[in-house]
Coordinates of C-alpha atoms and ligand atoms in Angstrom, one line a residue:
X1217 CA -121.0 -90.5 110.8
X1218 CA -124.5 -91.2 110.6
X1219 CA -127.5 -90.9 112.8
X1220 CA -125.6 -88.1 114.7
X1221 CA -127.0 -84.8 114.8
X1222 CA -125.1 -82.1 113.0
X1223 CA -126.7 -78.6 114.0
X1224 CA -125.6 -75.3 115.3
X1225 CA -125.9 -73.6 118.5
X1226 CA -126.5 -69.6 119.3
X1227 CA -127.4 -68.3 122.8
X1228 CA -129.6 -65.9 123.9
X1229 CA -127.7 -62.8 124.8
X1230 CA -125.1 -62.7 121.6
X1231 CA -128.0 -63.3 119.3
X1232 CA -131.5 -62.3 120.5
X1233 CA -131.5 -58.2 121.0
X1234 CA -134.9 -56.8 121.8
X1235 CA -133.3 -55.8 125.1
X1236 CA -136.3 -54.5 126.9
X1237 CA -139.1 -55.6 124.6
X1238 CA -142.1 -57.5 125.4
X1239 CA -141.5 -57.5 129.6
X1240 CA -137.7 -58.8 129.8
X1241 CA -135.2 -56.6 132.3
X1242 CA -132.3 -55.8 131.9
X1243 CA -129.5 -59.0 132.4
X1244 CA -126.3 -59.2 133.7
X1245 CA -124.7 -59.3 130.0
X1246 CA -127.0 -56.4 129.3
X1247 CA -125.8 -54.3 132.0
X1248 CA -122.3 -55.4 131.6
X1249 CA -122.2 -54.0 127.8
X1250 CA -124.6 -51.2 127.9
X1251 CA -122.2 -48.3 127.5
X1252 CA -119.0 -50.4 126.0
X1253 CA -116.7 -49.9 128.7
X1254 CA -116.3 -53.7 128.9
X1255 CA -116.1 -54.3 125.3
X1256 CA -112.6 -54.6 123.3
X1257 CA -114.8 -52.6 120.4
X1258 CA -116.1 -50.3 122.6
X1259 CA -119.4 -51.4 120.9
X1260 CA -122.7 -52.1 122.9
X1261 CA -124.6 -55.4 123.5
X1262 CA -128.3 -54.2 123.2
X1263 CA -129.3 -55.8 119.8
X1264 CA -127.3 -59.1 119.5
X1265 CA -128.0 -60.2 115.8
X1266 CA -131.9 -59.7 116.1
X1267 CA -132.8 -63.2 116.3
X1268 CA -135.9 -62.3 118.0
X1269 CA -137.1 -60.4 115.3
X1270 CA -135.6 -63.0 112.8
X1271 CA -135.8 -66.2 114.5
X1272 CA -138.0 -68.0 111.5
X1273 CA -135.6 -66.1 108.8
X1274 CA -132.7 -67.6 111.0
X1275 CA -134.2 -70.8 111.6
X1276 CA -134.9 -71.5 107.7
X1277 CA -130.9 -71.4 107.4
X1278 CA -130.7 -74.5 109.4
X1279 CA -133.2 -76.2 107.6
X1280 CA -131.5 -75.0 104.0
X1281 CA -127.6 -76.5 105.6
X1282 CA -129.5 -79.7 106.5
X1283 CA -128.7 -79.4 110.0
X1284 CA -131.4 -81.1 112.0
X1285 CA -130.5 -79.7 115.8
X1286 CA -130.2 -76.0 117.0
X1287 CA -129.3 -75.4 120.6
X1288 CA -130.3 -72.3 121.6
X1289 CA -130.5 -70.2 125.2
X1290 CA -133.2 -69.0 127.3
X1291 CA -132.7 -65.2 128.5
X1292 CA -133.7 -65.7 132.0
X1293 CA -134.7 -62.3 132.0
X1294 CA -136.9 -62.7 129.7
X1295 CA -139.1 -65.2 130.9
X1296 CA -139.1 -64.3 134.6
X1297 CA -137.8 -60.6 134.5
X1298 CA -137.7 -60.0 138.5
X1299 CA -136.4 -63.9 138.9
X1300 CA -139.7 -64.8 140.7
X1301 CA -142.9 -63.8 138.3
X1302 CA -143.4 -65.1 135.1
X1303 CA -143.4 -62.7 131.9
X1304 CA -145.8 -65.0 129.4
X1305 CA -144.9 -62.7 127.0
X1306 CA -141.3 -63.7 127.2
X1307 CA -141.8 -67.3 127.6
X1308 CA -144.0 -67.0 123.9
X1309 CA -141.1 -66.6 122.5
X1310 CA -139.4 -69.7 123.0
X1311 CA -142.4 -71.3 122.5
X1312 CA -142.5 -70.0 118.7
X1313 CA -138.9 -70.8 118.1
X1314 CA -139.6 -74.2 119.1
X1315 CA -142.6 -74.8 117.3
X1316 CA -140.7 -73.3 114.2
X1317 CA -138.1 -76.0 114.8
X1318 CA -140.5 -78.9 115.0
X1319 CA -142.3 -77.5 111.7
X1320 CA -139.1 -77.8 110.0
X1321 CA -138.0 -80.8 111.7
X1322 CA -135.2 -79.7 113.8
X1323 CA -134.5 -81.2 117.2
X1324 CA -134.5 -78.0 119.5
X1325 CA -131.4 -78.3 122.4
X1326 CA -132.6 -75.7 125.2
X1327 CA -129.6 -74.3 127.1
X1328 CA -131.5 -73.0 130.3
X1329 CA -128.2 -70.7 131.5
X1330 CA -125.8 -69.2 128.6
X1331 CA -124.0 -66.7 131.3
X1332 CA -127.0 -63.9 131.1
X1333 CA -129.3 -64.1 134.4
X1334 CA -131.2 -61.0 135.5
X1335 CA -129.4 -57.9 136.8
X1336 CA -132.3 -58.1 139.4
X1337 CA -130.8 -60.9 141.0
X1338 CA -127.0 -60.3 141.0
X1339 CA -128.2 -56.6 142.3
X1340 CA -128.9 -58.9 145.8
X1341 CA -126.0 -61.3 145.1
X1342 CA -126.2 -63.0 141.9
X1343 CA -124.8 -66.5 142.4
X1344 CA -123.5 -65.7 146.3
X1345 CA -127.8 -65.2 147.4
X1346 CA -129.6 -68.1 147.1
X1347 CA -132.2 -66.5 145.9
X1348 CA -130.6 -67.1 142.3
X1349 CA -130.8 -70.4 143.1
X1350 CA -134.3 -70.9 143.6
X1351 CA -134.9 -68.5 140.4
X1352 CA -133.3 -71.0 138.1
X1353 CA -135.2 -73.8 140.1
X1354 CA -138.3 -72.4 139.0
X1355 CA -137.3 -71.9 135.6
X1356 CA -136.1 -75.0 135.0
X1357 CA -140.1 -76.2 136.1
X1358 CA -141.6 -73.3 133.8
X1359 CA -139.2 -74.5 130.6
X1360 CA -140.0 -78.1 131.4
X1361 CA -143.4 -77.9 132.1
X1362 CA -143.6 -76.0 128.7
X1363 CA -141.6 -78.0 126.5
X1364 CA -142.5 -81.1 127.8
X1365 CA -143.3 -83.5 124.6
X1366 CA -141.8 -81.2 122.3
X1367 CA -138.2 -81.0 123.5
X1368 CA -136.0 -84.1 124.5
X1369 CA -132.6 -82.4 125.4
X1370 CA -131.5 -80.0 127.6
X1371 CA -128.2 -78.0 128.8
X1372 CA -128.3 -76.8 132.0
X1373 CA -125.6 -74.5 132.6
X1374 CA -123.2 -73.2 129.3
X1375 CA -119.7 -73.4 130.6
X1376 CA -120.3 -72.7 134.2
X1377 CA -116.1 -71.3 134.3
X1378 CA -116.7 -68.4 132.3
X1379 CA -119.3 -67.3 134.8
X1380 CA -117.2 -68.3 138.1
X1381 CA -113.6 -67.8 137.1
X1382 CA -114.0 -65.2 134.2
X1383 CA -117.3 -63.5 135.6
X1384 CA -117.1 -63.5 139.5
X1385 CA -112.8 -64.1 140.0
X1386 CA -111.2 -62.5 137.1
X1387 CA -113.9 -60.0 136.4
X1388 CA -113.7 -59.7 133.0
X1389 CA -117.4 -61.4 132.1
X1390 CA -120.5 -60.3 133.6
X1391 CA -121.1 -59.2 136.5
X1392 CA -117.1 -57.7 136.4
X1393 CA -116.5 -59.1 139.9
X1394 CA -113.2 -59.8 141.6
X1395 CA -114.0 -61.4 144.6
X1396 CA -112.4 -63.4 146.8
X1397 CA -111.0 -67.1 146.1
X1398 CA -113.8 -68.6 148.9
X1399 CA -116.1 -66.8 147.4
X1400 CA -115.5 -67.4 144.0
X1401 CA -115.6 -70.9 145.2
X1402 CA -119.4 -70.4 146.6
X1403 CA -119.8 -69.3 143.6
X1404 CA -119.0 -72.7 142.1
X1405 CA -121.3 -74.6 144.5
X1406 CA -124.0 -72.7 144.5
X1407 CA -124.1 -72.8 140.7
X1408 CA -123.4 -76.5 140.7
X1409 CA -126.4 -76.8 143.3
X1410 CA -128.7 -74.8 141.0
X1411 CA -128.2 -77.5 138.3
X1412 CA -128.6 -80.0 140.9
X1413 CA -132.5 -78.5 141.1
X1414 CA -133.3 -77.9 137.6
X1415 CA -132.1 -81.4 136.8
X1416 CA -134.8 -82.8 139.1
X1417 CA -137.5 -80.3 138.0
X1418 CA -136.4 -81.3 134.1
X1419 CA -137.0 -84.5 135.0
X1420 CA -140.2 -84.4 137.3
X1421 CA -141.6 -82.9 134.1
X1422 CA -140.4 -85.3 131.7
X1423 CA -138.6 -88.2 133.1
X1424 CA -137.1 -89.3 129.3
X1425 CA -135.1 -86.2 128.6
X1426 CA -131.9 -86.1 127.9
X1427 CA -129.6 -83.4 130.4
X1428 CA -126.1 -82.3 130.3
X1429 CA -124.2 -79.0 130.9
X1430 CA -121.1 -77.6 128.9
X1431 CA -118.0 -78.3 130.2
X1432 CA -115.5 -76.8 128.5
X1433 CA -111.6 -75.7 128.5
X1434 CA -108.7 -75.7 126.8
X1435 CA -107.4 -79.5 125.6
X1436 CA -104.2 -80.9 126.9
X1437 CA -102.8 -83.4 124.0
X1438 CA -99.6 -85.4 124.2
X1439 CA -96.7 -84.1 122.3
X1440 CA -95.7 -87.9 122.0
X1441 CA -99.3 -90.1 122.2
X1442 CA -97.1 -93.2 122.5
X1443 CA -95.4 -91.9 125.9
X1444 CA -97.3 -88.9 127.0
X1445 CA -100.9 -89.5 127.0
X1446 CA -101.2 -90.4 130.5
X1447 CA -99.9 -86.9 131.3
X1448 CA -102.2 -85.1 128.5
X1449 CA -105.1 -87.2 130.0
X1450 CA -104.1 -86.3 133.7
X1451 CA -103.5 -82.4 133.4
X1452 CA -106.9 -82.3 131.4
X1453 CA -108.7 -83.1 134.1
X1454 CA -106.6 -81.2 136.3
X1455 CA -107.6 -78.4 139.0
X1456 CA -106.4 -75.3 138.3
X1457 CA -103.9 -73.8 141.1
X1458 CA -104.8 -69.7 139.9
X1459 CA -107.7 -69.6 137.9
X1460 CA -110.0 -70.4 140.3
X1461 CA -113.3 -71.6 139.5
X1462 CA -112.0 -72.7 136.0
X1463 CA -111.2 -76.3 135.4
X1464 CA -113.9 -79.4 134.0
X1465 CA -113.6 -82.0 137.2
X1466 CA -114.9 -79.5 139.7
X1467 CA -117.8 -79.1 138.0
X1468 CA -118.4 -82.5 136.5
X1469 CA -117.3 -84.7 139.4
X1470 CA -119.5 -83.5 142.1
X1471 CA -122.3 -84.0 139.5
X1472 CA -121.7 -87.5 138.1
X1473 CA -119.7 -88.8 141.3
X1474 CA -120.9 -87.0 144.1
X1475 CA -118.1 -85.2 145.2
X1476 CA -115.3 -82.7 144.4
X1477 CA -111.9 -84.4 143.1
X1478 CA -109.4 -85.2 145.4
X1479 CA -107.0 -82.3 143.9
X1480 CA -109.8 -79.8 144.6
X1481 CA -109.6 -80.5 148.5
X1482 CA -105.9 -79.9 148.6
X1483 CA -104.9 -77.1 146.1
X1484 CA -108.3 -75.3 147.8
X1485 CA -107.7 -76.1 151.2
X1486 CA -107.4 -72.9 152.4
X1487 CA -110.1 -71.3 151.3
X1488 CA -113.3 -73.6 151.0
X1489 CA -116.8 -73.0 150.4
X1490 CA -119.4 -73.6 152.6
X1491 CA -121.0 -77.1 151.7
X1492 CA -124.1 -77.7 154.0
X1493 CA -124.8 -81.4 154.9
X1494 CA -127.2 -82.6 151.7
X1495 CA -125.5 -80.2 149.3
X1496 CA -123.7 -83.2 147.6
X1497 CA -126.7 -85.0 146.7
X1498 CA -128.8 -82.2 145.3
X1499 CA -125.7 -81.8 143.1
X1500 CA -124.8 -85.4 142.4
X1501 CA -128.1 -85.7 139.5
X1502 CA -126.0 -88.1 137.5
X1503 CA -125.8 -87.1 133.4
X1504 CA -127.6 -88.3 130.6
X1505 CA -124.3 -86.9 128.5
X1506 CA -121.2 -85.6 128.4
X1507 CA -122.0 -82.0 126.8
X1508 CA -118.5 -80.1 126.1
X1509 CA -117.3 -76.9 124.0
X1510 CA -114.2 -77.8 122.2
X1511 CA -111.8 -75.1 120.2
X1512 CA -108.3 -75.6 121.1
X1513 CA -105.5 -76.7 123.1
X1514 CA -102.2 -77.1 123.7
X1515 CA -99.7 -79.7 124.0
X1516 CA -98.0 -82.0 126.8
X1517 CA -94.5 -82.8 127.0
X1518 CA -91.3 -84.2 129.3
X1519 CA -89.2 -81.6 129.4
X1520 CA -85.3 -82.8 129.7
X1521 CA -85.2 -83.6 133.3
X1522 CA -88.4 -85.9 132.5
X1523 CA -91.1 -83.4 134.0
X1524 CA -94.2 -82.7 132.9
X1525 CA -94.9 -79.2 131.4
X1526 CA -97.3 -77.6 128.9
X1527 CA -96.0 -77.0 125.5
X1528 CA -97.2 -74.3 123.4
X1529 CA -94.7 -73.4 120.6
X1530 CA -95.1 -76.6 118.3
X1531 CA -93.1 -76.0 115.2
X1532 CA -95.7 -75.9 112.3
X1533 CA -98.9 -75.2 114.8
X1534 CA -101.2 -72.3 113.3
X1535 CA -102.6 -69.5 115.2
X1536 CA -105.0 -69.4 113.3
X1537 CA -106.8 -66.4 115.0
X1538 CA -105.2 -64.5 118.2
X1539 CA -104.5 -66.9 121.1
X1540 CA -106.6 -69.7 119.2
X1541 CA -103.9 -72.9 117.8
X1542 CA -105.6 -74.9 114.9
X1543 CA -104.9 -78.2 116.1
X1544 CA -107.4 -80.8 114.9
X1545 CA -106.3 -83.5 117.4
X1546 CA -107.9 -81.0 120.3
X1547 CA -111.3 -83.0 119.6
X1548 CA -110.2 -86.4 119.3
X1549 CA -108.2 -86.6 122.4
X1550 CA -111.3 -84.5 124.3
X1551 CA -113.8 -86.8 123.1
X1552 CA -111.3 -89.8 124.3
X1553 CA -110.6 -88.5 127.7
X1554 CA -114.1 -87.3 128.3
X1555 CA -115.6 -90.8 127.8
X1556 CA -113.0 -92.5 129.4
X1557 CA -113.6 -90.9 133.0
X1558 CA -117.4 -90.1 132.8
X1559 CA -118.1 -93.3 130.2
X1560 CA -121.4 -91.2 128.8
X1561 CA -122.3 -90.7 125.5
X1562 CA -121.0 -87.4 124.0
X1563 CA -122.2 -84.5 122.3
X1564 CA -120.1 -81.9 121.2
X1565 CA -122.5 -78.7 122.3
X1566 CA -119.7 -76.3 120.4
X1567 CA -116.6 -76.2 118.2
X1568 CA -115.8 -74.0 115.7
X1569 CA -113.7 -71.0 114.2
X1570 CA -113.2 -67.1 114.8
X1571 CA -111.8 -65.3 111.9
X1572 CA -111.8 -61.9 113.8
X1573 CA -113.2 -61.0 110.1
X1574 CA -109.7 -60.6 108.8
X1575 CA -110.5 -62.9 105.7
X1576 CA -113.6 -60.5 104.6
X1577 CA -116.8 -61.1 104.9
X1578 CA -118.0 -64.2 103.3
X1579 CA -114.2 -65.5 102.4
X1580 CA -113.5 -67.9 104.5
X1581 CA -111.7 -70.6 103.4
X1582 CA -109.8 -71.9 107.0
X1583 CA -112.9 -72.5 108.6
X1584 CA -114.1 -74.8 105.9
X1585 CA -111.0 -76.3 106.8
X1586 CA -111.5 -76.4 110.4
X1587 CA -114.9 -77.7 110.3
X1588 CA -113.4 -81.1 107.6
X1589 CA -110.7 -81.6 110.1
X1590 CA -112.4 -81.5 112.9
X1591 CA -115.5 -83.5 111.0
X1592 CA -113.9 -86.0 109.7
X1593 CA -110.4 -86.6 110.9
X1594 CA -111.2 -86.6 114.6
X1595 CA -115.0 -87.3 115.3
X1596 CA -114.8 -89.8 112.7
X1597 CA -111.3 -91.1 114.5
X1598 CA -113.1 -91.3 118.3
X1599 CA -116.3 -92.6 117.0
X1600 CA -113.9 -95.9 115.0
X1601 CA -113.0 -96.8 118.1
X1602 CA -116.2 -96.8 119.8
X1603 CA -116.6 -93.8 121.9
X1604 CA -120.5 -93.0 121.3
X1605 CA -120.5 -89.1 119.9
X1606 CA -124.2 -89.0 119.1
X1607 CA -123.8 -85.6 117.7
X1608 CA -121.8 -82.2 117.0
X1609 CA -123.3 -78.7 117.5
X1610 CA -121.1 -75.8 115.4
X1611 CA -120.3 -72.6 116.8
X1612 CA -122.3 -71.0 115.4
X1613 CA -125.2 -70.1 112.3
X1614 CA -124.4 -66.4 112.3
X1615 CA -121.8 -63.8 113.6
X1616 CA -123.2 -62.5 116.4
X1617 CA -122.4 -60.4 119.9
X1618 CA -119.0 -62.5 121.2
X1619 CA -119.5 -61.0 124.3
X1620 CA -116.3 -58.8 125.5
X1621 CA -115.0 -59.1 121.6
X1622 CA -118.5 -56.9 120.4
X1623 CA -118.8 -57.7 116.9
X1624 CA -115.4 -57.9 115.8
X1625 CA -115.2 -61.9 116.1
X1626 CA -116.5 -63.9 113.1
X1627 CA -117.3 -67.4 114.3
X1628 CA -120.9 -68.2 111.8
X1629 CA -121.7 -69.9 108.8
X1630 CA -123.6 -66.7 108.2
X1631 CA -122.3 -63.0 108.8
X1632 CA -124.9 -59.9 108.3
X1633 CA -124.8 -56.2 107.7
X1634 CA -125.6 -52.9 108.9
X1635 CA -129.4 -53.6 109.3
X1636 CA -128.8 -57.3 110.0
X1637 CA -129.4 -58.3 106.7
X1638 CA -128.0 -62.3 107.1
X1639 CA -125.0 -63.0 104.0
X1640 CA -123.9 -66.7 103.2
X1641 CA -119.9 -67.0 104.0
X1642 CA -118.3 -69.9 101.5
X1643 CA -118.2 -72.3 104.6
X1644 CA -122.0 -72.0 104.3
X1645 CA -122.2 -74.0 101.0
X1646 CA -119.5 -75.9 101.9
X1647 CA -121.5 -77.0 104.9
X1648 CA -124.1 -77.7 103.4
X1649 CA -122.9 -79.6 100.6
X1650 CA -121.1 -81.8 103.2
X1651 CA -124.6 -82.5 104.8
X1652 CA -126.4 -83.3 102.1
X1653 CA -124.4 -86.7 102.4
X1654 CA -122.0 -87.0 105.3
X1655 CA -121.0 -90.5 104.3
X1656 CA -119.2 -88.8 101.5
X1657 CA -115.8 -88.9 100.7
X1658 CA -115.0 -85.6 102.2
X1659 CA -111.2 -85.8 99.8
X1660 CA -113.2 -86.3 96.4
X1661 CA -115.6 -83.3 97.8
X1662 CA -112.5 -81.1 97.9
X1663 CA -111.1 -82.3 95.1
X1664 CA -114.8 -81.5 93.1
X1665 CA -114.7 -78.1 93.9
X1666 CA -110.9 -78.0 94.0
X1667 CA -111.2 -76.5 97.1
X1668 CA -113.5 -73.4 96.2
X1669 CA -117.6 -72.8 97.3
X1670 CA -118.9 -69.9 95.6
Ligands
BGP3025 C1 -117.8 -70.3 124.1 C2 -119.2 -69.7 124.4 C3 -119.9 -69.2 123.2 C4 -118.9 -68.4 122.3 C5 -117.7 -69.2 122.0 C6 -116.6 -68.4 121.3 O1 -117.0 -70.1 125.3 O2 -120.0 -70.7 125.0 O3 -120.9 -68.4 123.7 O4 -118.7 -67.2 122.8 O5 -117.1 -69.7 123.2 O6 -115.4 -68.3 122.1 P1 -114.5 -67.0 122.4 O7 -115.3 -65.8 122.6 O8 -113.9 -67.4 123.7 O9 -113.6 -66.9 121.3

């Protein structure tokens, strides 16, 4: 486990706040949660966790758990507020929090997309105008003009699905849309053709960085490995029949091979995007890495007449929050299938643990538990057998905003209170203690403490 980075990753919208200050307009997430209609908590969205007041605060944690990457988002509408003209004001920002990295020696991960773009573009379209596309074009050449020298790696788009299927088809995200399958679709493309364009504009700036984008989903593990991973491996990279826009190949295939999978073409048939002549090789950039977001799963079975079906009810299989199974094998079999169809080296841009605060603040013993299993376990497990993991990115340094959940989920190393004071959770020393040596024996570490981290 060494030489890999071990950091944490936040994004803009859920942590920043300072909705309207210093130039930035309102985004899509902004608008989405402004009165709470769209929130389970009924809470609003307009001060995240106050990382842009606390950023160096917030950035000294990551330096004190010995993590030594952050991944963090840029709020589009914060550095070019009407999608076309550049607030410098905004774009200072960024440029402190990296700076503040490299002081403390932390490899800063910029995520140029985390769902939020401005409301000022999805008011003409959002991802069905073009227009949105040439936005993020020229912020990809704005954040890799800037950064150029000072950061090395770079995620394009954070799970691209939640914007598509959950944002645009299901309309539960931002912007609340339900449109139609084709159209959702578009949406697909023209997002996939926006990365295409900030991949070369990343590059043109600084041919030697390193690009990926979040693929993410749910993991599909054999119930047998000795006779069912070929199934697991096949529906993970499966298209999805309802959900449409969800699903890892349609994203990452046009990108690293240079054209939708073969499923796509027949379970879609019906209702295709547009895809102009050239549209393929804007998108197909290649990758520098797999990037992927991995939380949990669910398992893959023969049933009795010897078909294949999902299998959810495991005897023994915690839920360990609402909807969420605690399945440690999620990451090894993700990492496995990942490399063995893309065959790029991996980092893992997310993983982690909601508690839905129902341990109390600070007590939270299962996500020490998570994070060891996942740790050590799995990564460990994938990287023995040679699949190159260069590094795993926890979700995440602080409770923040989870989106339509409001401030009811739990997911940091760090919660906070009314006034955003920051308070360590027990998985905050336990993290850190692991860091401090991750060749350690993570058994006698346990044992040490006999399993408590005051
Ligand atoms: C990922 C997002 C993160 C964060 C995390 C928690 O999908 O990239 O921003 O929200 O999941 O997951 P959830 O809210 O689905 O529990």
């Amino acid at each position: 486990m060494k030489e890999m980075f071990f950091g944490a990753a936040i994004a803009s919208f859920q942590n920043e706040g300072g909705m309207l200050e210093d130039g930035k307009s309102l985004s899509s997430w902004d608008k989405h949660t402004l009165d709470g209609t769209n929130v389970s908590t009924g809470e609003k969205g307009d001060k995240g966790v106050d990382f842009y007041h606390r950023y160096k605060e917030d950035i000294g944690y990551v330096k004190d758990l010995g993590m030594n990457m952050l991944r963090f988002s840029i709020s589009w509408s914060r550095v070019l507020p009407d999608g076309f003209t550049l607030n410098q004001k905004g774009l200072d920002f960024y440029i402190k929090v990296v700076d503040e990295l490299l002081a403390k020696g932390i490899e800063p991960m910029i995520t140029l997309y985390h769902w939020d773009h401005p409301q000022f573009l999805e008011d003409i379209g959002g991802w069905l105008n073009h227009k949105t596309i040439e936005s993020f074009k020229l912020l990809a050449d704005i954040i890799g003009k800037t950064f150029k020298g000072k950061c090395k790696y770079y995620c394009t788009l954070n799970e691209p699905q939640n914007v598509s299927y959950e944002g645009y088809y299901a309309g539960v995200n931002a912007p609340g849309l339900k449109l139609s399958k084709k159209d959702t679709l578009q949406v697909v493309h023209n997002i996939l053709l926006a990365h295409g364009y900030a991949y070369r504009e990343l590059k043109k700036n600084d041919p030697n960085c390193k690009i990926g984008f979040a693929n993410c989903g749910w993991v599909a593990i054999p119930n047998d490995p000795k006779n069912e991973e070929e199934d697991a491996y096949n529906r993970f990279f499966e298209c999805e029949p309802n959900r449409i826009g969800d699903g890892r190949t349609i994203y990452q295939d046009p990108i690293v091979f240079g054209d939708y999978p073969k499923d796509y073409y027949e379970m879609y048939k019906d209702f295709l995007p547009e895809i102009k002549p050239g549209d393929m090789d804007i998108i197909h950039t290649g990758l520098d890495y797999t990037f992927c977001n991995i939380y949990s799963g669910f398992y893959i079975r023969k049933n009795e007449q010897g078909v294949r079906e999902d299998y959810n009810d495991k005897p023994g299989v915690l839920a360990y929050t609402p909807g969420y199974r605690f399945i440690p094998e999620v990451m090894y079999y993700a990492l496995k299938f990942f490399y063995r169809r893309y065959k790029l080296p991996i980092i893992i841009t997310e993983t982690g643990a909601n508690d839905f605060k129902a341990t109390g603040i600070g007590n939270d013993d299962y996500r020490r538990i998570y994070v060891d299993s996942v740790f050590l376990n799995q990564i460990k497990k994938a990287k023995d057998e040679g699949i190159p993991v260069d590094g795993v990115l926890f979700w995440t340094l602080i409770d923040n905003f989870e989106w339509t959940h409001g401030y009811d989920s739990s997911y940091g190393f760090l919660s906070f209170d009314k006034e955003f004071n920051r308070i360590k959770k027990k998985s905050y020393y336990w993290i850190k203690e692991y860091l401090s040596n991750p060749e350690q024996d993570i058994e006698l570490l346990c044992t040490k403490h006999n399993g408590r981290w005051e």
